Tab-separated table of C-alpha atoms and ligand atoms in Angstrom:
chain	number	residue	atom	x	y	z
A	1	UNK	CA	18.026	-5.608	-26.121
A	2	UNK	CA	15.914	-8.198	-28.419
A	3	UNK	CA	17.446	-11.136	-26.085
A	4	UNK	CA	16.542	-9.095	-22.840
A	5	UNK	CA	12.704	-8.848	-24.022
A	6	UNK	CA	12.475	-11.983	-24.715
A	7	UNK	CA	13.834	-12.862	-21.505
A	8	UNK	CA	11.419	-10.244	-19.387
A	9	UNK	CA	8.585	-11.637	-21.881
A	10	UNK	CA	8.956	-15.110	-20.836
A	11	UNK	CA	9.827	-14.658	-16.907
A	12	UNK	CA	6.801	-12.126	-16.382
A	13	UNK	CA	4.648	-15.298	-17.784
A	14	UNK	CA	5.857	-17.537	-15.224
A	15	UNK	CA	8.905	-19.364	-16.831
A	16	UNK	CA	12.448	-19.599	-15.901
A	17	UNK	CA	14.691	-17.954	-17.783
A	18	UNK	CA	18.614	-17.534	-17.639
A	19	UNK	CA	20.097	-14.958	-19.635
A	20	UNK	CA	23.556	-15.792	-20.587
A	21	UNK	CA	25.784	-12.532	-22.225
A	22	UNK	CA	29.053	-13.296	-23.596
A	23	UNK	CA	30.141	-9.701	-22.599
A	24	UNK	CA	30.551	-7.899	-19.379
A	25	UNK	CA	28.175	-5.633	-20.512
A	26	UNK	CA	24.722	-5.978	-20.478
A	27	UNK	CA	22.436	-4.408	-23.387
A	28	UNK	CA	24.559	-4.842	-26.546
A	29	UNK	CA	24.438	-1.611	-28.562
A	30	UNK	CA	22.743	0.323	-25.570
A	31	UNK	CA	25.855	1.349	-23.571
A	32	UNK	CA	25.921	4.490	-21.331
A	33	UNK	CA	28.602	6.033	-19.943
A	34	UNK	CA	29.255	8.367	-17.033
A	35	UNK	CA	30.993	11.337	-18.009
A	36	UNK	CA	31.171	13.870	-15.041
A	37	UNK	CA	27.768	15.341	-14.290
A	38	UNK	CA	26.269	13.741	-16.814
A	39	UNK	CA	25.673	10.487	-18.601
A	40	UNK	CA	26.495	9.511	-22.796
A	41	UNK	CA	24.630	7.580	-24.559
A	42	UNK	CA	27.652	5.818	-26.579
A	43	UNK	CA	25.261	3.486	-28.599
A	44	UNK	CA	21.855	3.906	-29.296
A	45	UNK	CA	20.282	7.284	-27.639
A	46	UNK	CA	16.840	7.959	-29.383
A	47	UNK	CA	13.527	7.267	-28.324
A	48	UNK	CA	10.962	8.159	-30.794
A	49	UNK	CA	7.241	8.851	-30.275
A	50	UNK	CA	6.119	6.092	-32.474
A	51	UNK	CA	8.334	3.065	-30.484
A	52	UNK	CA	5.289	1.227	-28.949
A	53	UNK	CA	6.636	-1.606	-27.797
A	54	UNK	CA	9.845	0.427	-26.513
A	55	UNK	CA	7.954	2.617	-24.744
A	56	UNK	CA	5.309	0.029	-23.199
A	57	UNK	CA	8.264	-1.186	-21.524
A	58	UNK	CA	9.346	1.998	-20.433
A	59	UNK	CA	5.786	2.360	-18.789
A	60	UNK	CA	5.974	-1.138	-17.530
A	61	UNK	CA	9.240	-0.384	-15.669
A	62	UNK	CA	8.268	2.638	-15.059
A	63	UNK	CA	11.101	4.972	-16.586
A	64	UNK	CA	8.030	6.465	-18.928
A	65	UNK	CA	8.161	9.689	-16.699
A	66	UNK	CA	12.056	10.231	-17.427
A	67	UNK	CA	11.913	10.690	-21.391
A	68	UNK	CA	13.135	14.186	-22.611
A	69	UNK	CA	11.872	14.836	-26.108
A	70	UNK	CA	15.261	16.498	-28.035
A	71	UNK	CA	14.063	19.342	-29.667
A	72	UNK	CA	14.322	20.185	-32.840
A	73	UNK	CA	17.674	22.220	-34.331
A	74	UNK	CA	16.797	22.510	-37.943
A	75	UNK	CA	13.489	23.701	-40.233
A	76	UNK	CA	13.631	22.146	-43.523
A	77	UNK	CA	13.847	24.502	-46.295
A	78	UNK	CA	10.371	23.729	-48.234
A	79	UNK	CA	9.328	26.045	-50.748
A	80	UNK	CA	6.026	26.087	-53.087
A	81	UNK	CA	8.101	24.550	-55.897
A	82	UNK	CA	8.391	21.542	-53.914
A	83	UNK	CA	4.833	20.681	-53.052
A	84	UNK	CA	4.589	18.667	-56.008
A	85	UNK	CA	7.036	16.022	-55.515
A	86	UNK	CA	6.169	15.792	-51.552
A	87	UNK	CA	2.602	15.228	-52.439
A	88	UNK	CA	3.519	12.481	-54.692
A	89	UNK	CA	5.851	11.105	-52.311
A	90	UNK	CA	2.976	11.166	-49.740
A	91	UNK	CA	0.894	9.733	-52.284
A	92	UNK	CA	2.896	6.594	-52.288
A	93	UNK	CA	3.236	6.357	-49.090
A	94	UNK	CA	-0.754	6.350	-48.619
A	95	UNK	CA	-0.855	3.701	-51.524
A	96	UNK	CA	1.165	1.574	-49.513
A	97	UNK	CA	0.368	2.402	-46.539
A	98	UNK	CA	-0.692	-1.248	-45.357
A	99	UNK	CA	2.932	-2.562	-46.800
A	100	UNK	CA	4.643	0.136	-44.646
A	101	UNK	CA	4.041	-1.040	-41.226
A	102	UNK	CA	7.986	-1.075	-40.206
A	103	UNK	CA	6.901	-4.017	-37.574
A	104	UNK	CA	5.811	-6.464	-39.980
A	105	UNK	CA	8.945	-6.373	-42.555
A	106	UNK	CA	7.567	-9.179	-44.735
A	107	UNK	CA	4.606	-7.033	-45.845
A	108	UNK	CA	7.326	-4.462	-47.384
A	109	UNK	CA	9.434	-7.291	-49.815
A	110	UNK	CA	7.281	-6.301	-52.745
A	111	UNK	CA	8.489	-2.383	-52.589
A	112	UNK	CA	12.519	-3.043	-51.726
A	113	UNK	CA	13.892	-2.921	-55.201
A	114	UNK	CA	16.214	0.216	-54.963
A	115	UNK	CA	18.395	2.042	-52.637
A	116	UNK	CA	17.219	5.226	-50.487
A	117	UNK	CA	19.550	7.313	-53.315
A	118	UNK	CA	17.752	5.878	-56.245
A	119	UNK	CA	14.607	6.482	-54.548
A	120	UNK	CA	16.058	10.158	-53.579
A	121	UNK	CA	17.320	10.634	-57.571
A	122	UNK	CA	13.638	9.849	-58.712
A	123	UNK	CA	10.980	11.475	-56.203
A	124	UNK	CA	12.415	13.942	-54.315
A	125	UNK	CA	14.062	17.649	-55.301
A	126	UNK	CA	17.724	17.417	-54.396
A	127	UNK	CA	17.452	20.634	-52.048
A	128	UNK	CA	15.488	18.606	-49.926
A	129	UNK	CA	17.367	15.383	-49.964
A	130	UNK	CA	20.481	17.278	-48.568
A	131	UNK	CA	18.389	18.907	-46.158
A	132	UNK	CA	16.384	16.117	-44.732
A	133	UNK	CA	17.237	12.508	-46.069
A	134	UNK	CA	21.205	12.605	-45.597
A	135	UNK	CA	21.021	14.120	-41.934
A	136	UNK	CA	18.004	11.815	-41.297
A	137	UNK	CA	20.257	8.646	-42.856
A	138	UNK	CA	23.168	9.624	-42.785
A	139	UNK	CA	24.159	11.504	-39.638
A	140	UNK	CA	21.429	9.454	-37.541
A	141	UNK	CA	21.493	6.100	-38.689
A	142	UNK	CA	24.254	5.960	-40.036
A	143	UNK	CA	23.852	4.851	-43.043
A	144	UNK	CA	24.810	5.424	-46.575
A	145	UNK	CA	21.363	6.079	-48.637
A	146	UNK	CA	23.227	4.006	-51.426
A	147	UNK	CA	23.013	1.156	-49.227
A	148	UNK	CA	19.969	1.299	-47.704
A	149	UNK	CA	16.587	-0.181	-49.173
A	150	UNK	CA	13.852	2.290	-50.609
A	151	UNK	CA	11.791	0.453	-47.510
A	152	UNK	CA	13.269	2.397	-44.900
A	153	UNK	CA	12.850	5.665	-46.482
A	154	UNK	CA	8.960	5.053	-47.517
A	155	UNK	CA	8.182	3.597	-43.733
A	156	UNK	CA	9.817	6.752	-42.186
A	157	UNK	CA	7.251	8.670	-44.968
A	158	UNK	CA	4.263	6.562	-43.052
A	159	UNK	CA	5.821	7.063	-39.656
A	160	UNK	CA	7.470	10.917	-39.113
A	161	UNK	CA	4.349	12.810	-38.925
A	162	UNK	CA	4.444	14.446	-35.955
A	163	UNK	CA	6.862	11.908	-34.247
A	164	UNK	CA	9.645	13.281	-31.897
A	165	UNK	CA	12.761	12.295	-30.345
A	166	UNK	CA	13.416	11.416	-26.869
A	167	UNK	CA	15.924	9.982	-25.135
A	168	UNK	CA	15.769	8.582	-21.194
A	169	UNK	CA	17.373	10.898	-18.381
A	170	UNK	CA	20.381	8.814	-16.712
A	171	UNK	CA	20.455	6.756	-19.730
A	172	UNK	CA	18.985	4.719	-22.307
A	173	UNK	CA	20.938	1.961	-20.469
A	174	UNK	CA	19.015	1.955	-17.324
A	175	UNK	CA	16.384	0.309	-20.125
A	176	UNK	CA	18.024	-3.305	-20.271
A	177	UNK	CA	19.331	-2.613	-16.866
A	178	UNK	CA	15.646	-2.887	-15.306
A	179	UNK	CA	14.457	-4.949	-17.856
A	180	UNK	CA	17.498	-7.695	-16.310
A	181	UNK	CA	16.324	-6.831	-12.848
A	182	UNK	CA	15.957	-9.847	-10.820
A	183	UNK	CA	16.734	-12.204	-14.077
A	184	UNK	CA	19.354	-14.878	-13.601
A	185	UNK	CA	21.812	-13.062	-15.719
A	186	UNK	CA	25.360	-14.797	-16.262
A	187	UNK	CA	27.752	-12.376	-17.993
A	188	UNK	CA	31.689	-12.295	-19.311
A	189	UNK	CA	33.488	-14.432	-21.581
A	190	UNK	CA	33.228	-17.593	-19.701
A	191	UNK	CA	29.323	-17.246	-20.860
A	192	UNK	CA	29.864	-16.807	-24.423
A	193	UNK	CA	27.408	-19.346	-26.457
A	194	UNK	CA	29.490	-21.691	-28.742
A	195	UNK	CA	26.527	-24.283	-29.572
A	196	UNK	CA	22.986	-24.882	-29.084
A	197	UNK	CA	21.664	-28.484	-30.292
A	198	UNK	CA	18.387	-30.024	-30.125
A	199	UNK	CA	18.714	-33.006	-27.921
A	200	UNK	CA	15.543	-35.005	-27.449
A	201	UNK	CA	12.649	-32.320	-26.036
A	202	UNK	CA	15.529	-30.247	-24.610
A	203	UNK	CA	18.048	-27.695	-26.198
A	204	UNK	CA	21.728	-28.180	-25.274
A	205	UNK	CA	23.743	-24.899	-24.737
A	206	UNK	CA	27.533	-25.092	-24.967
A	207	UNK	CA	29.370	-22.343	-23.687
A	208	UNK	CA	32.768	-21.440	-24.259
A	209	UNK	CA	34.080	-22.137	-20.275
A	210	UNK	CA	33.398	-25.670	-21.154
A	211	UNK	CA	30.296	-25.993	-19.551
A	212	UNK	CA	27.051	-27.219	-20.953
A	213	UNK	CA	23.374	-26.316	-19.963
A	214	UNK	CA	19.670	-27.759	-20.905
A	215	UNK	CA	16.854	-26.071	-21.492
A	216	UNK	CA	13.179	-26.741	-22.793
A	217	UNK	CA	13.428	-24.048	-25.613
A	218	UNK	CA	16.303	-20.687	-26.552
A	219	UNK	CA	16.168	-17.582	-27.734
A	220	UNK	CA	19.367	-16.814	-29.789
A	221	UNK	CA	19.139	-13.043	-29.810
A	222	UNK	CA	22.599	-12.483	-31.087
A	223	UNK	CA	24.044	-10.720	-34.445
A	224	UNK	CA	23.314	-12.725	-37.194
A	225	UNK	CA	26.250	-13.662	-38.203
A	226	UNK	CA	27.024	-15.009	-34.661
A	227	UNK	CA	23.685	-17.073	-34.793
A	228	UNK	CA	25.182	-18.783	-38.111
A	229	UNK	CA	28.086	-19.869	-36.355
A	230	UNK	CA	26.032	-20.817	-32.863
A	231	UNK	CA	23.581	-22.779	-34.904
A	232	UNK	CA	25.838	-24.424	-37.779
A	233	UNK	CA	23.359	-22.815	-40.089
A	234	UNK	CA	23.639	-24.301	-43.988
A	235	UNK	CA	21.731	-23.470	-47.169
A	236	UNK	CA	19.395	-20.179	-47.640
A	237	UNK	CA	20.124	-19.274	-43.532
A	238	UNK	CA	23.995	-19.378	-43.559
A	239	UNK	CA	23.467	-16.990	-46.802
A	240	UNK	CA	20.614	-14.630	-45.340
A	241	UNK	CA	22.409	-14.822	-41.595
A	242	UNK	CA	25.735	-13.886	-43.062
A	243	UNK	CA	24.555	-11.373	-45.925
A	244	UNK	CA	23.223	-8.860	-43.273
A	245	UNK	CA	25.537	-5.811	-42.690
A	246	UNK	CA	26.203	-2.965	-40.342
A	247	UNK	CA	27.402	0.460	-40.747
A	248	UNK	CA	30.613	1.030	-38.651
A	249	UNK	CA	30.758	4.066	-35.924
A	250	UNK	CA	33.253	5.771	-33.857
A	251	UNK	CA	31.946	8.157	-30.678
A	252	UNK	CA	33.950	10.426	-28.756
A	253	UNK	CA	32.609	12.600	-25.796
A	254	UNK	CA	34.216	15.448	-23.920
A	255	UNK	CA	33.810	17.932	-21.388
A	256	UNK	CA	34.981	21.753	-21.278
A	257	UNK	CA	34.719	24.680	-19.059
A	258	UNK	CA	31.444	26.026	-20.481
A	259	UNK	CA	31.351	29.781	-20.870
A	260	UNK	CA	27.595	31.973	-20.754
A	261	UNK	CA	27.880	31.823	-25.062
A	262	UNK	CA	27.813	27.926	-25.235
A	263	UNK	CA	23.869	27.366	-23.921
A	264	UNK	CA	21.659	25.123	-25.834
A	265	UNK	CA	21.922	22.122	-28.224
A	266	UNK	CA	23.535	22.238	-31.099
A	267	UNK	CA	24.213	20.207	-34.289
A	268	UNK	CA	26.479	20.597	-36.556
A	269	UNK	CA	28.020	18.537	-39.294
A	270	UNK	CA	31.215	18.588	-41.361
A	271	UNK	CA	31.400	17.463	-45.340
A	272	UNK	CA	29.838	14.233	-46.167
A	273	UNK	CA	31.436	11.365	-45.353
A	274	UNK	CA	33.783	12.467	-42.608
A	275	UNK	CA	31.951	13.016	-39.615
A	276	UNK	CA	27.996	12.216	-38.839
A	277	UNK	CA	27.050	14.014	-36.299
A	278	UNK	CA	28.398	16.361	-33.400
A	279	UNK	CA	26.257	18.119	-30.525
A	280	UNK	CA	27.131	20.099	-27.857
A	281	UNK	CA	25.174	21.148	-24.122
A	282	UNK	CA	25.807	22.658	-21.251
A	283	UNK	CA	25.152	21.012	-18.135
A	284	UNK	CA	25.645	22.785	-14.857
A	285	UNK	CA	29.620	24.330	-15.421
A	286	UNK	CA	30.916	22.325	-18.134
A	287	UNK	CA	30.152	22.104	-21.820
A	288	UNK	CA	29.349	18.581	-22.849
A	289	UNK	CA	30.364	17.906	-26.611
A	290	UNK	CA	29.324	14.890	-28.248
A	291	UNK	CA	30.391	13.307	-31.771
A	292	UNK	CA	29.630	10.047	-34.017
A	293	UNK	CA	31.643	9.312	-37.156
A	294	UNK	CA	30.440	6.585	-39.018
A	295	UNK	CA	31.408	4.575	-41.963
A	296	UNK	CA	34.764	4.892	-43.993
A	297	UNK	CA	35.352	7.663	-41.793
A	298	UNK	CA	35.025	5.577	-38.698
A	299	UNK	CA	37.347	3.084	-40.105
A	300	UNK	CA	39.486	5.864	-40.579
A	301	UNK	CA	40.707	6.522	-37.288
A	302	UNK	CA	42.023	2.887	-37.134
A	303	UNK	CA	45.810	2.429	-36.681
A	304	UNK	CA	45.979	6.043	-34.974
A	305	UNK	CA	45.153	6.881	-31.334
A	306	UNK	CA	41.322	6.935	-31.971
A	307	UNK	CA	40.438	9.139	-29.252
A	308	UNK	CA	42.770	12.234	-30.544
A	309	UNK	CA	41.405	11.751	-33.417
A	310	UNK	CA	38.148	11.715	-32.486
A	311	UNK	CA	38.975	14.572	-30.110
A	312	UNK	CA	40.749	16.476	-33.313
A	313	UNK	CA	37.625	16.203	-35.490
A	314	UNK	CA	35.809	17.684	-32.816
A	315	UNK	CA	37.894	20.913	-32.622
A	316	UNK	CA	37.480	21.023	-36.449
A	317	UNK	CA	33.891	20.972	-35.957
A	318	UNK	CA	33.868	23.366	-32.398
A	319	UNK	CA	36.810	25.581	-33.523
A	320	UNK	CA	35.712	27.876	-30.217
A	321	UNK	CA	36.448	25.319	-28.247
A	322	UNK	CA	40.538	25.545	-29.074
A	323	UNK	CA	42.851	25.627	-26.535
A	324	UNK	CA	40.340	25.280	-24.010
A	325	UNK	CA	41.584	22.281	-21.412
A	326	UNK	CA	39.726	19.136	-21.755
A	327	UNK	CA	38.356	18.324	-18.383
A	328	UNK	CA	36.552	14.381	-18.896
A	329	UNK	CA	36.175	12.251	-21.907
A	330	UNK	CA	35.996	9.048	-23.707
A	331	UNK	CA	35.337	6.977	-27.011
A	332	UNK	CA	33.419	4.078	-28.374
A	333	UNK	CA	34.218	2.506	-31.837
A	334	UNK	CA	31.399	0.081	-32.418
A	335	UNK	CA	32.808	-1.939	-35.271
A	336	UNK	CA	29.109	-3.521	-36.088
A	337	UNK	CA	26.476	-0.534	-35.509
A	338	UNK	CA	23.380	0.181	-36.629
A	339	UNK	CA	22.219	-3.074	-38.825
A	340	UNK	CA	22.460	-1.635	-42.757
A	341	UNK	CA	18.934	-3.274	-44.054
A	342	UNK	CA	20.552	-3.266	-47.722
A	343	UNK	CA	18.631	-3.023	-50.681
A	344	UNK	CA	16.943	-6.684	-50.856
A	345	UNK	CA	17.174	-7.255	-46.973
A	346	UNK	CA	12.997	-7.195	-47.207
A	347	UNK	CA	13.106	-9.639	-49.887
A	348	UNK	CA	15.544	-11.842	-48.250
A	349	UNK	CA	13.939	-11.943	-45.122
A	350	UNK	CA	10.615	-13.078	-47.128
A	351	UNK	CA	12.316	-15.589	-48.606
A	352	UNK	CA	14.387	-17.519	-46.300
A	353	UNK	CA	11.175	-16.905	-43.048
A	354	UNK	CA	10.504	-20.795	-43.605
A	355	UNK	CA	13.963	-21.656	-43.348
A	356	UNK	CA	14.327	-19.813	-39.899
A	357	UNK	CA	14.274	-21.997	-36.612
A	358	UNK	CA	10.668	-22.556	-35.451
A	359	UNK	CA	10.812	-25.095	-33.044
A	360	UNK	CA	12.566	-24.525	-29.202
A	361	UNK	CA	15.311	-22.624	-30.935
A	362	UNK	CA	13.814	-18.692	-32.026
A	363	UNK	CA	15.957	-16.256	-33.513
A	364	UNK	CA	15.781	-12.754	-32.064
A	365	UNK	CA	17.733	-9.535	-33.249
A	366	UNK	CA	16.673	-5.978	-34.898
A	367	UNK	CA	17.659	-7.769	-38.387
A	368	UNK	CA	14.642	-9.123	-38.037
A	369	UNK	CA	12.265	-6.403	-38.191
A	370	UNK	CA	14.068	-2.627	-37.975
A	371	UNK	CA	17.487	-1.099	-37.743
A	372	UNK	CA	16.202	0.270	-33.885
A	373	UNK	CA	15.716	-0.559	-30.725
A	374	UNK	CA	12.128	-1.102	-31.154
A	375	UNK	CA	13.091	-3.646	-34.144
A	376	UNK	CA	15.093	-5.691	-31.344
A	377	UNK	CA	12.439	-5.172	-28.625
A	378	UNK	CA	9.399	-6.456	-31.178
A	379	UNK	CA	11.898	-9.350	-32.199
A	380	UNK	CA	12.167	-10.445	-28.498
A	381	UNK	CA	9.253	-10.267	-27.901
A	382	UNK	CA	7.687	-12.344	-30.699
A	383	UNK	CA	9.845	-14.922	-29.937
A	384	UNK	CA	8.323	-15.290	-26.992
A	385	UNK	CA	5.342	-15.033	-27.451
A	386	UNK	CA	5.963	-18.184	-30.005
A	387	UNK	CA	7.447	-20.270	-27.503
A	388	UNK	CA	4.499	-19.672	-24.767
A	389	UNK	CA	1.711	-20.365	-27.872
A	390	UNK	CA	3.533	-23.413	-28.653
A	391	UNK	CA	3.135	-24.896	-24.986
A	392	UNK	CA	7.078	-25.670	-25.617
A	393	UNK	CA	7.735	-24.426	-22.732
A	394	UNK	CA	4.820	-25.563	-20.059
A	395	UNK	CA	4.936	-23.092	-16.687
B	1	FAD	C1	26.068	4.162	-32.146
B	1	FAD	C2	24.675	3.607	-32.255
B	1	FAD	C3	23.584	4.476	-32.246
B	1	FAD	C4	22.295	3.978	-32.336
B	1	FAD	N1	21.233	4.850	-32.221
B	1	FAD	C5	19.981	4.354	-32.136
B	1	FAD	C6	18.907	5.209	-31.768
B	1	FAD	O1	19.117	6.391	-31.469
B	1	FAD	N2	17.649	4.682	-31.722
B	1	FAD	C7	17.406	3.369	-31.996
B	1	FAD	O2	16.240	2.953	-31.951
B	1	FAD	N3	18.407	2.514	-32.297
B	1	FAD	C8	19.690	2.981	-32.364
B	1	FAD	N4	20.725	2.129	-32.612
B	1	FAD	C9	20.421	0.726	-32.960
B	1	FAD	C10	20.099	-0.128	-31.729
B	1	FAD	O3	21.104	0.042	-30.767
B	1	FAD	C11	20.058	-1.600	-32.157
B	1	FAD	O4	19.146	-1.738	-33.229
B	1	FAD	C12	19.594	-2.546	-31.038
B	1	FAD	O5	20.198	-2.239	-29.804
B	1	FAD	C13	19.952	-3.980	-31.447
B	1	FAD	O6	19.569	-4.894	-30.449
B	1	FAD	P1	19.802	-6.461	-30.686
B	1	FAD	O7	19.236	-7.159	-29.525
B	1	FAD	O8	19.313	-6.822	-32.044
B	1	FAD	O9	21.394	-6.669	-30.765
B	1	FAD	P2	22.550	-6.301	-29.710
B	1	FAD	O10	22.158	-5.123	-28.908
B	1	FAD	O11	23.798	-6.174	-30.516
B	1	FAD	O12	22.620	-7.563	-28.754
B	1	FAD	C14	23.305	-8.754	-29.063
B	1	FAD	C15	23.884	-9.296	-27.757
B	1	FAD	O13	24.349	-10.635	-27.962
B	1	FAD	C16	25.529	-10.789	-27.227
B	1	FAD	N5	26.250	-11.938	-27.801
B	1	FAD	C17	26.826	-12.034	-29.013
B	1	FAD	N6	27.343	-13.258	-29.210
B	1	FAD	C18	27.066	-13.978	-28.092
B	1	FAD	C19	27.313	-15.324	-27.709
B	1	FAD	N7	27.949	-16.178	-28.500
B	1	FAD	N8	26.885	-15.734	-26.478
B	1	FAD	C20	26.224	-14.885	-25.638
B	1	FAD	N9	25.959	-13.596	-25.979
B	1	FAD	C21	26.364	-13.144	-27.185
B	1	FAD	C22	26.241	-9.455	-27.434
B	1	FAD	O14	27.281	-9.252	-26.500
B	1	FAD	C23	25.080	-8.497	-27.265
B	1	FAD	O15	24.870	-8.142	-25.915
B	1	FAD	C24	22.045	2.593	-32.495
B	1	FAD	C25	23.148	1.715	-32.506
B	1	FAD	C26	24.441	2.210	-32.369
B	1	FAD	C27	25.578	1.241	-32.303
């Protein structure tokens, strides 16, 4: 996504671009896949209200009209007794409020000093963190709260106000798909990056068919450990590019003869751990049941035939659903997910900003401002907006 931005960013200003992916597909961690009627979104799927920059592209590419706001499955169990703890959670959140801005991450270093569970332990009634913060982390992001920095947890606080879920009818692929439209795009393993070196006022790209290409500047919008490797990074970068983790997932979809009982969207979740999250539709005759596993549990699956286990977990989870034939279906392990944003990622990132490439080589990727698509479409599109401010890169 964040090199795809950056890519529309600097082609709608007048420059040429060439987008080079070392996989057939295009998008990274937005794949979705056909499955009968119907269309899964096997990587990321949600849209939320307060994406701007994701959703001024929608506008701009005009896929704004086909958002569908997901609506909500569960009430959170408040009661009086807990009024005191959420106003002092809100209370920190309004003290901070200018530190919480999830697009400018440097601004938050300062506050990331514990994990979402210490956080949890300290502020907020355990009732409540079972009902809201696991599901929220957990089963969504996929993310252990251990892991995860306090950060995340206080710039949700500042941001889920009246903020909704959406996700894009067809797709949340057809996003990177229009925003590569008419792009020189050069995909499969033959375009794989190895190297990019400054030579003289022009970057040298190596790529792994053997082939070299020049360029005035590059936007090396891969995971960061990749960029280590592409750029020979030493010192404080190799550490920082190399120190950022991601949560591991497994998805499996499949499709059943619906029946008049199975209407609506459901969640459901099994104990901690073991799977994330599970939903199930119905879309015209057919009952559409979707499920991620993330984590140990996702790693668990390894070694066996994934997709019966996946498929087996399921029927655990949809025991109606037993016996029934299972018509269409599929699975996605995604080995490096959702980007983990550890406890100290804030303060890391503060740190080693001088160290990062500033020149005609900008680093793009969610780990550099949030875990989301919006974290990869603000990277992109900073990047950008660097090189044209530079005059790097004249029209
Ligand atoms: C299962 C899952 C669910 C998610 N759910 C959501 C959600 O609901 N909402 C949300 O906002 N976010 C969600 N996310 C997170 C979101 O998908 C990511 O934050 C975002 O897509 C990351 O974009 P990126 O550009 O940083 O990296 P990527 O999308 O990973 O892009 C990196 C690209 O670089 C390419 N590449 C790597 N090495 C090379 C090389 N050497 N040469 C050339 N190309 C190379 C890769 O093939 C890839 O296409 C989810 C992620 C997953 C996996």
């Amino acid at each position: 996504m964040s090199g795809l931005v950056a890519a529309r960013t600097l082609a709608d200003a007048g420059r040429e671009v060439v987008v080079l992916e070392a996989s057939d597909h295009l998008g990274g961690r937005v794949l979705s896949i056909p499955c009968g009627a119907t269309v899964i979104d096997a990587g990321a799927s949600h849209v939320w209200s307060f994406y701007r920059s994701t959703r001024r592209w929608l506008g701009r590419l005009g896929l704004s009209a086909d958002l569908v706001p997901v609506a909500a499955t569960q009430r959170l169990p408040i009661r009086l007794g807990d009024l005191p703890a959420i106003l002092r959670a809100m209370g920190e959140v309004g003290l901070n409020w200018w530190r919480l801005d999830p697009a400018r991450p440097l601004r938050a270093a300062p506050l990331d000093n514990r994990s979402i569970a210490e956080y949890a332990a300290r502020r907020v009634p355990p009732r409540l963190v079972e009902a809201a913060l696991r599901p929220a982390f957990e089963w969504n992001a996929f993310c252990e709260l251990e892991e995860m920095s306090q950060v995340l947890v206080l710039q949700a606080g500042r941001l889920v106000l009246g903020a909704r879920p959406h996700t894009l009818r067809g797709g949340l692929h057809r996003l990177p798909l229009a925003l590569a439209q008419g792009l020189d795009v050069r995909r499969g393993p033959a375009h794989q990056v190895l190297s990019l070196e400054l030579a003289g006022d022009r970057v040298r790209v190596r790529l792994k068919s053997g082939g070299e290409l020049e360029a005035g500047a590059a936007v090396l919008a891969t995971l960061p450990s990749q960029a280590a490797a592409i750029l020979h990074a030493t010192g404080s970068l190799e550490q920082f590019l190399l120190g950022v983790r991601h949560s591991a997932v497994a998805r499996g979809w499949w499709q059943f003869p619906a029946r008049d009982a199975d209407q609506g969207l459901r969640l459901v979740s099994s104990p901690r751990g073991r799977a994330a999250l599970a939903s199930s539709r119905v879309v015209g005759d057919r009952r559409v049941v979707s499920l991620a596993i993330y984590g140990p549990a996702a790693a668990a699956g390894e070694g066996e035939d994934r997709e019966s286990w996946l498929l087996a977990r399921t029927l655990d989870m949809f025991p109606d659903l037993l016996g029934r034939p299972v018509l269409e279906g599929g699975a996605h392990l995604w080995s490096r997910a959702v980007t983990t944003f550890e406890t100290g990622h804030f303060r890391r990132l503060a740190q080693v900003v001088h160290a990062l490439p500033s020149g005609r080589v900008r680093l793009a990727g969610d780990y550099l401002v949030s875990p989301t698509i919006e974290g990869a479409a603000l990277s992109g599109e900073r990047a950008a907006a660097e090189l044209l401010r530079s005059s790097i890169l004249e029209p």
